Amino acid sequence: MPMSITPKNEIPKQGMPSGALSMLILRVLQSGSLHGYAIAQRIHLLSSEVLAVEEGLLYPTLQKMLLKGWVTAEWGISETNRKVRCYRLTPEGRQRLDTELSDYGRVTQAIQDILRTA
Protein backbone atom coordinates (compact mmCIF):
# COMPACT_ATOMS: atom_id res chain seq x y z
CA MET A 1 0.00 0.00 0.00
CA PRO A 2 1.59 3.37 -0.99
CA MET A 3 2.40 5.82 1.77
CA SER A 4 1.60 9.52 1.75
CA ILE A 5 5.00 10.32 3.18
CA THR A 6 7.96 7.98 2.90
CA PRO A 7 11.52 8.29 4.14
CA LYS A 8 14.02 8.67 1.31
CA ASN A 9 15.31 5.31 0.01
CA GLU A 10 13.09 3.37 2.42
CA ILE A 11 9.57 2.01 2.28
CA PRO A 12 8.24 1.83 5.82
CA LYS A 13 6.21 -1.12 7.01
CA GLN A 14 3.81 1.10 8.96
CA GLY A 15 1.82 4.14 7.80
CA MET A 16 2.34 7.67 8.96
CA PRO A 17 0.46 8.64 12.10
CA SER A 18 -3.09 9.67 11.34
CA GLY A 19 -3.26 13.30 10.26
CA ALA A 20 0.48 13.77 9.68
CA LEU A 21 0.12 14.72 6.01
CA SER A 22 -2.68 17.21 6.66
CA MET A 23 -0.69 18.74 9.54
CA LEU A 24 2.35 19.21 7.29
CA ILE A 25 0.24 20.70 4.50
CA LEU A 26 -1.46 23.12 6.91
CA ARG A 27 1.92 24.15 8.33
CA VAL A 28 3.41 24.76 4.87
CA LEU A 29 0.36 26.81 3.83
CA GLN A 30 0.73 28.95 6.95
CA SER A 31 3.45 30.84 5.04
CA GLY A 32 1.14 31.60 2.11
CA SER A 33 -0.77 30.27 -0.87
CA LEU A 34 0.83 27.43 -2.88
CA HIS A 35 -0.17 25.01 -5.62
CA GLY A 36 -0.04 21.25 -5.01
CA TYR A 37 3.34 20.53 -6.56
CA ALA A 38 4.87 23.45 -4.64
CA ILE A 39 3.39 22.09 -1.40
CA ALA A 40 5.02 18.69 -2.03
CA GLN A 41 8.34 20.30 -2.94
CA ARG A 42 8.31 22.55 0.14
CA ILE A 43 7.68 19.57 2.45
CA HIS A 44 10.50 17.69 0.71
CA LEU A 45 12.95 20.60 1.05
CA LEU A 46 12.00 21.57 4.61
CA SER A 47 12.48 17.96 5.71
CA SER A 48 16.06 18.05 4.36
CA GLU A 49 14.82 15.82 1.52
CA VAL A 50 13.85 13.02 3.92
CA LEU A 51 10.08 13.16 3.28
CA ALA A 52 8.49 12.77 -0.13
CA VAL A 53 4.77 13.38 -0.63
CA GLU A 54 3.16 11.19 -3.28
CA GLU A 55 0.80 12.92 -5.70
CA GLY A 56 -1.70 10.09 -5.36
CA LEU A 57 -2.33 11.03 -1.74
CA LEU A 58 -1.53 14.76 -1.79
CA TYR A 59 -4.47 15.77 -3.96
CA PRO A 60 -7.09 13.61 -2.22
CA THR A 61 -5.88 15.03 1.11
CA LEU A 62 -6.15 18.58 -0.25
CA GLN A 63 -9.67 17.78 -1.50
CA LYS A 64 -10.70 16.54 1.96
CA MET A 65 -9.21 19.68 3.49
CA LEU A 66 -11.25 21.80 1.07
CA LEU A 67 -14.43 19.98 2.06
CA LYS A 68 -13.66 20.47 5.77
CA GLY A 69 -13.08 24.19 5.20
CA TRP A 70 -9.43 24.14 6.28
CA VAL A 71 -8.23 25.50 2.93
CA THR A 72 -9.66 27.37 -0.02
CA ALA A 73 -8.51 27.05 -3.62
CA GLU A 74 -8.47 29.26 -6.67
CA TRP A 75 -6.98 28.93 -10.11
CA GLY A 76 -3.72 30.70 -10.87
CA ILE A 77 -0.62 30.52 -13.04
CA SER A 78 2.53 28.70 -11.88
CA GLU A 79 6.14 29.83 -12.24
CA THR A 80 6.27 27.69 -15.39
CA ASN A 81 3.22 29.47 -16.84
CA ARG A 82 0.81 26.56 -16.26
CA LYS A 83 -2.72 26.79 -14.92
CA VAL A 84 -2.65 25.49 -11.34
CA ARG A 85 -4.96 25.34 -8.35
CA CYS A 86 -3.53 27.41 -5.49
CA TYR A 87 -4.46 26.52 -1.93
CA ARG A 88 -4.73 28.97 0.96
CA LEU A 89 -5.19 28.35 4.68
CA THR A 90 -8.52 29.49 6.16
CA PRO A 91 -9.10 30.66 9.76
CA GLU A 92 -10.56 27.18 10.41
CA GLY A 93 -7.39 25.66 8.97
CA ARG A 94 -5.23 27.79 11.27
CA GLN A 95 -7.29 26.62 14.24
CA ARG A 96 -6.98 23.00 13.09
CA LEU A 97 -3.20 23.40 12.71
CA ASP A 98 -2.95 24.74 16.28
CA THR A 99 -4.92 21.73 17.54
CA GLU A 100 -2.84 19.23 15.56
CA LEU A 101 0.46 20.80 16.68
CA SER A 102 -0.66 20.70 20.30
CA ASP A 103 -1.74 17.05 20.01
CA TYR A 104 1.50 16.16 18.22
CA GLY A 105 3.53 17.86 20.95
CA ARG A 106 1.76 15.92 23.69
CA VAL A 107 2.23 12.57 21.94
CA THR A 108 5.88 13.29 21.11
CA GLN A 109 6.57 14.28 24.73
CA ALA A 110 4.88 11.12 26.02
CA ILE A 111 6.98 8.95 23.70
CA GLN A 112 10.16 10.76 24.77
CA ASP A 113 9.23 10.27 28.43
CA ILE A 114 8.83 6.53 27.92
CA LEU A 115 12.08 6.22 25.96
CA ARG A 116 13.97 8.18 28.61
CA THR A 117 12.60 6.30 31.65
CA ALA A 118 11.78 2.77 30.53
XYZ file of C-alpha atoms in Angstrom:
118
model
C 0.000 0.000 0.000
C 1.588 3.365 -0.994
C 2.400 5.816 1.768
C 1.598 9.523 1.750
C 5.002 10.319 3.176
C 7.963 7.977 2.901
C 11.523 8.287 4.136
C 14.017 8.668 1.306
C 15.306 5.311 0.012
C 13.094 3.367 2.418
C 9.571 2.006 2.279
C 8.238 1.832 5.820
C 6.205 -1.119 7.005
C 3.806 1.103 8.956
C 1.819 4.138 7.804
C 2.339 7.671 8.961
C 0.462 8.644 12.097
C -3.092 9.674 11.340
C -3.262 13.302 10.259
C 0.477 13.773 9.675
C 0.118 14.725 6.012
C -2.679 17.212 6.659
C -0.692 18.735 9.543
C 2.345 19.209 7.288
C 0.238 20.704 4.497
C -1.459 23.118 6.906
C 1.918 24.145 8.329
C 3.409 24.764 4.871
C 0.358 26.809 3.834
C 0.728 28.950 6.955
C 3.449 30.836 5.039
C 1.137 31.605 2.105
C -0.770 30.270 -0.870
C 0.831 27.429 -2.877
C -0.166 25.007 -5.620
C -0.043 21.248 -5.015
C 3.345 20.528 -6.560
C 4.874 23.450 -4.643
C 3.393 22.089 -1.396
C 5.019 18.693 -2.029
C 8.344 20.304 -2.939
C 8.312 22.555 0.137
C 7.679 19.570 2.450
C 10.504 17.694 0.715
C 12.950 20.604 1.046
C 12.000 21.569 4.612
C 12.482 17.956 5.713
C 16.062 18.051 4.357
C 14.820 15.823 1.525
C 13.846 13.020 3.917
C 10.083 13.162 3.278
C 8.485 12.769 -0.132
C 4.766 13.376 -0.631
C 3.162 11.193 -3.282
C 0.797 12.924 -5.700
C -1.701 10.094 -5.360
C -2.329 11.025 -1.735
C -1.527 14.758 -1.787
C -4.471 15.770 -3.961
C -7.095 13.607 -2.222
C -5.880 15.027 1.109
C -6.153 18.577 -0.249
C -9.671 17.780 -1.497
C -10.704 16.539 1.963
C -9.209 19.676 3.494
C -11.247 21.797 1.069
C -14.433 19.982 2.063
C -13.656 20.474 5.771
C -13.077 24.190 5.198
C -9.428 24.144 6.285
C -8.227 25.502 2.933
C -9.662 27.371 -0.021
C -8.512 27.046 -3.621
C -8.470 29.264 -6.674
C -6.985 28.932 -10.110
C -3.720 30.703 -10.871
C -0.621 30.519 -13.040
C 2.526 28.702 -11.880
C 6.135 29.832 -12.239
C 6.272 27.688 -15.393
C 3.222 29.465 -16.841
C 0.813 26.559 -16.265
C -2.717 26.788 -14.925
C -2.655 25.487 -11.336
C -4.957 25.339 -8.349
C -3.527 27.412 -5.493
C -4.458 26.519 -1.929
C -4.735 28.971 0.957
C -5.186 28.354 4.677
C -8.520 29.485 6.165
C -9.104 30.655 9.760
C -10.564 27.177 10.413
C -7.387 25.661 8.966
C -5.226 27.790 11.269
C -7.289 26.618 14.235
C -6.979 22.998 13.088
C -3.203 23.402 12.713
C -2.946 24.740 16.278
C -4.924 21.733 17.541
C -2.843 19.234 15.560
C 0.458 20.799 16.681
C -0.662 20.705 20.304
C -1.739 17.053 20.006
C 1.501 16.165 18.224
C 3.535 17.860 20.949
C 1.760 15.917 23.692
C 2.234 12.565 21.941
C 5.876 13.292 21.110
C 6.569 14.281 24.728
C 4.884 11.121 26.020
C 6.983 8.950 23.705
C 10.162 10.758 24.770
C 9.227 10.272 28.429
C 8.832 6.530 27.922
C 12.085 6.224 25.958
C 13.975 8.176 28.613
C 12.598 6.305 31.648
C 11.780 2.773 30.534
